[in-house]
């Protein structure tokens, strides 16, 4: 969990990348605004339409993959420590919006507690989503709420970019998406306040 790099925060960062002439990550046909915290951003599709390639470029910029201010031995993006890497990264568990978007995009079972996928699954889903306009997406992705649908291309592109460019995973590496974890004889919802905990601990004197 990385504070400030969650999906909702990432939307704001990607919207800030463009100069106000529309965003290549927003589904064609949508014109609106996006509020995150105290700030509101223009969230309108580019006049040239949605573009997976251009959206990837914006996501990489927003993620600050080449951030030079790394104060640790190993960094991922934005000068953030990568957790040490090692064998643990070969058995990666990913939760929250990753599972939700994968289920909404149709490549995992929404009723399953977990699923094994690859980053390339997010890439393929992103390309399909970015090819659809808002009207088409309402039919294809009828299970997605109206407040999230215009951002489907953006969300999937960001998630793929975070995994491959941010965490340097291979596109074909298997990862586990987690919706629920087993606790005794029951499954409980997976929640990760770790990013907030790291932020508090890092800022402590």
Short mmCIF file of C-alpha atoms in Angstrom, two decimals:
data_model
loop_
_atom_site.label_atom_id
_atom_site.label_comp_id
_atom_site.label_asym_id
_atom_site.label_seq_id
_atom_site.Cartn_x
_atom_site.Cartn_y
_atom_site.Cartn_z
CA UNK A 1 0.00 0.00 0.00
CA UNK A 2 1.48 3.35 -1.08
CA UNK A 3 -0.16 6.50 0.23
CA UNK A 4 -0.91 9.05 -2.52
CA UNK A 5 -0.66 6.37 -5.22
CA UNK A 6 -4.03 4.69 -4.76
CA UNK A 7 -6.45 4.55 -7.66
CA UNK A 8 -8.54 7.59 -6.71
CA UNK A 9 -5.46 9.73 -6.08
CA UNK A 10 -3.94 8.51 -9.34
CA UNK A 11 -6.94 9.75 -11.29
CA UNK A 12 -6.24 13.27 -10.07
CA UNK A 13 -2.54 13.00 -10.96
CA UNK A 14 -3.29 11.73 -14.47
CA UNK A 15 -5.84 14.48 -15.05
CA UNK A 16 -3.22 17.04 -14.01
CA UNK A 17 -0.82 15.77 -16.68
CA UNK A 18 -2.92 17.12 -19.54
CA UNK A 19 -3.09 20.84 -20.33
CA UNK A 20 -6.86 21.23 -20.23
CA UNK A 21 -7.58 20.26 -23.83
CA UNK A 22 -9.12 16.96 -22.81
CA UNK A 23 -7.67 13.72 -21.52
CA UNK A 24 -6.82 10.65 -23.59
CA UNK A 25 -7.69 8.37 -20.67
CA UNK A 26 -11.32 9.48 -20.39
CA UNK A 27 -13.84 7.49 -22.43
CA UNK A 28 -14.88 9.29 -25.59
CA UNK A 29 -18.20 11.04 -25.14
CA UNK A 30 -17.76 12.00 -21.49
CA UNK A 31 -17.45 15.60 -20.32
CA UNK A 32 -17.44 16.23 -16.60
CA UNK A 33 -15.29 16.92 -13.58
CA UNK A 34 -13.51 14.86 -10.94
CA UNK A 35 -13.25 15.87 -7.29
CA UNK A 36 -10.48 14.52 -5.10
CA UNK A 37 -10.02 16.02 -1.65
CA UNK A 38 -10.51 19.77 -1.88
CA UNK A 39 -9.61 19.96 -5.57
CA UNK A 40 -11.73 19.59 -8.69
CA UNK A 41 -10.29 18.65 -12.08
CA UNK A 42 -11.65 18.80 -15.60
CA UNK A 43 -12.43 15.24 -16.66
CA UNK A 44 -13.37 15.48 -20.31
CA UNK A 45 -12.39 13.20 -23.16
CA UNK A 46 -9.86 14.44 -25.68
CA UNK A 47 -11.37 15.80 -28.93
CA UNK A 48 -9.22 13.16 -30.66
CA UNK A 49 -10.83 10.37 -28.65
CA UNK A 50 -9.50 7.90 -26.11
CA UNK A 51 -6.02 6.48 -26.72
CA UNK A 52 -4.40 3.59 -24.87
CA UNK A 53 -0.91 4.67 -25.96
CA UNK A 54 -1.37 8.31 -24.94
CA UNK A 55 -3.00 7.25 -21.68
CA UNK A 56 0.01 5.04 -20.89
CA UNK A 57 2.29 8.02 -21.41
CA UNK A 58 0.20 10.10 -19.01
CA UNK A 59 0.14 7.31 -16.41
CA UNK A 60 3.94 6.96 -16.51
CA UNK A 61 4.31 10.71 -15.98
CA UNK A 62 1.80 10.72 -13.13
CA UNK A 63 3.57 7.79 -11.48
CA UNK A 64 6.90 9.64 -11.64
CA UNK A 65 8.75 6.47 -12.55
CA UNK A 66 12.02 8.33 -13.14
CA UNK A 67 11.79 10.45 -9.99
CA UNK A 68 15.42 11.37 -9.11
CA UNK A 69 14.85 12.10 -5.41
CA UNK A 70 15.37 8.55 -4.16
CA UNK A 71 16.84 8.53 -0.66
CA UNK A 72 16.82 4.73 -0.33
CA UNK A 73 18.95 1.94 -1.77
CA UNK A 74 16.09 0.74 -3.99
CA UNK A 75 13.15 2.81 -5.18
CA UNK A 76 10.14 2.09 -7.32
CA UNK A 77 8.53 5.40 -8.34
CA UNK A 78 8.21 8.89 -6.93
CA UNK A 79 11.28 8.25 -4.77
CA UNK A 80 9.35 5.58 -2.82
CA UNK A 81 11.18 2.62 -1.26
CA UNK A 82 10.43 -0.61 -3.12
CA UNK A 83 10.06 -2.75 -0.01
CA UNK A 84 13.33 -4.56 -0.60
CA UNK A 85 12.19 -6.71 -3.53
CA UNK A 86 13.57 -10.24 -3.27
CA UNK A 87 11.65 -13.51 -3.39
CA UNK A 88 8.59 -11.95 -1.76
CA UNK A 89 7.89 -10.02 -4.93
CA UNK A 90 7.62 -13.32 -6.82
CA UNK A 91 4.58 -14.21 -4.71
CA UNK A 92 2.70 -10.94 -4.82
CA UNK A 93 -0.77 -10.42 -3.32
CA UNK A 94 -2.73 -7.41 -4.57
CA UNK A 95 -6.02 -6.20 -3.11
CA UNK A 96 -8.69 -3.51 -3.13
CA UNK A 97 -9.31 -1.70 -6.43
CA UNK A 98 -7.16 -4.16 -8.36
CA UNK A 99 -9.66 -6.93 -7.67
CA UNK A 100 -12.65 -4.63 -8.19
CA UNK A 101 -11.54 -3.36 -11.61
CA UNK A 102 -10.51 -6.84 -12.76
CA UNK A 103 -13.95 -8.14 -11.84
CA UNK A 104 -15.69 -5.22 -13.54
CA UNK A 105 -13.56 -5.65 -16.66
CA UNK A 106 -14.62 -9.28 -16.78
CA UNK A 107 -11.41 -11.25 -16.33
CA UNK A 108 -11.95 -12.50 -12.77
CA UNK A 109 -14.98 -13.95 -11.02
CA UNK A 110 -16.45 -11.18 -8.81
CA UNK A 111 -17.77 -13.78 -6.36
CA UNK A 112 -14.41 -15.51 -5.83
CA UNK A 113 -12.36 -14.56 -2.73
CA UNK A 114 -9.16 -14.42 -4.80
CA UNK A 115 -7.89 -14.95 -8.34
CA UNK A 116 -4.58 -15.59 -10.10
CA UNK A 117 -3.86 -13.17 -12.95
CA UNK A 118 -0.98 -11.53 -14.81
CA UNK A 119 -0.26 -7.83 -15.37
CA UNK A 120 -0.83 -8.51 -19.07
CA UNK A 121 -4.48 -9.24 -18.23
CA UNK A 122 -4.82 -5.63 -17.10
CA UNK A 123 -3.11 -4.47 -20.29
CA UNK A 124 -5.47 -6.43 -22.53
CA UNK A 125 -8.51 -5.25 -20.56
CA UNK A 126 -7.25 -1.66 -20.73
CA UNK A 127 -6.89 -1.81 -24.51
CA UNK A 128 -10.44 -3.09 -24.86
CA UNK A 129 -11.80 -0.43 -22.51
CA UNK A 130 -9.92 2.38 -24.24
CA UNK A 131 -11.39 1.38 -27.60
CA UNK A 132 -14.96 1.85 -26.35
CA UNK A 133 -16.80 5.13 -26.21
CA UNK A 134 -19.02 5.98 -23.26
CA UNK A 135 -22.21 4.79 -24.93
CA UNK A 136 -20.69 1.43 -25.90
CA UNK A 137 -19.15 1.01 -22.46
CA UNK A 138 -22.53 1.38 -20.78
CA UNK A 139 -23.62 -1.78 -22.60
CA UNK A 140 -20.36 -3.73 -22.41
CA UNK A 141 -19.67 -2.92 -18.76
CA UNK A 142 -23.20 -2.70 -17.41
CA UNK A 143 -22.06 -3.71 -13.91
CA UNK A 144 -19.95 -0.56 -13.44
CA UNK A 145 -21.49 2.46 -11.75
CA UNK A 146 -21.90 5.67 -13.74
CA UNK A 147 -19.45 7.49 -11.47
CA UNK A 148 -16.62 5.06 -12.36
CA UNK A 149 -17.37 4.11 -15.96
CA UNK A 150 -15.74 7.16 -17.66
CA UNK A 151 -12.48 6.29 -15.87
CA UNK A 152 -12.31 2.58 -16.75
CA UNK A 153 -9.63 3.01 -19.40
CA UNK A 154 -7.63 5.26 -17.06
CA UNK A 155 -7.95 2.92 -14.07
CA UNK A 156 -6.86 -0.21 -15.94
CA UNK A 157 -3.99 1.58 -17.67
CA UNK A 158 -2.78 2.96 -14.34
CA UNK A 159 -2.95 -0.45 -12.68
CA UNK A 160 -0.96 -2.05 -15.48
CA UNK A 161 1.56 0.81 -15.38
CA UNK A 162 1.89 0.56 -11.60
CA UNK A 163 2.63 -3.17 -11.78
CA UNK A 164 5.00 -3.14 -14.77
CA UNK A 165 6.68 0.26 -14.63
CA UNK A 166 6.25 1.02 -10.94
CA UNK A 167 7.05 -2.35 -9.40
CA UNK A 168 9.01 -3.69 -12.39
CA UNK A 169 6.99 -6.89 -12.69
CA UNK A 170 7.15 -8.88 -15.90
CA UNK A 171 3.86 -8.68 -17.82
CA UNK A 172 3.47 -12.47 -17.65
CA UNK A 173 4.31 -12.87 -13.93
CA UNK A 174 1.48 -14.41 -11.96
CA UNK A 175 0.06 -12.36 -9.08
CA UNK A 176 -2.83 -13.05 -6.72
CA UNK A 177 -5.74 -10.63 -6.54
CA UNK A 178 -7.35 -10.77 -3.12
CA UNK A 179 -10.90 -9.76 -2.26
CA UNK A 180 -11.15 -11.76 0.95
CA UNK A 181 -8.67 -13.67 3.11
CA UNK A 182 -9.34 -16.79 5.13
CA UNK A 183 -9.44 -16.26 8.88
CA UNK A 184 -10.20 -19.49 10.68
CA UNK A 185 -13.25 -20.97 9.02
CA UNK A 186 -14.37 -17.69 7.48
CA UNK A 187 -13.38 -15.27 4.74
CA UNK A 188 -12.97 -11.63 5.76
CA UNK A 189 -12.62 -8.56 3.57
CA UNK A 190 -9.03 -7.61 2.76
CA UNK A 191 -8.15 -4.06 3.82
CA UNK A 192 -4.73 -2.43 3.75
CA UNK A 193 -4.09 0.63 5.99
CA UNK A 194 -0.37 -0.02 5.58
CA UNK A 195 0.27 3.04 3.41
CA UNK A 196 -1.09 5.34 6.08
CA UNK A 197 0.93 3.56 8.76
CA UNK A 198 4.15 3.95 6.75
CA UNK A 199 3.42 7.65 6.22
CA UNK A 200 2.89 8.21 9.96
CA UNK A 201 5.97 6.22 10.95
CA UNK A 202 8.16 7.96 8.35
CA UNK A 203 7.16 11.44 9.53
CA UNK A 204 7.65 10.68 13.23
CA UNK A 205 10.59 12.39 14.92
#
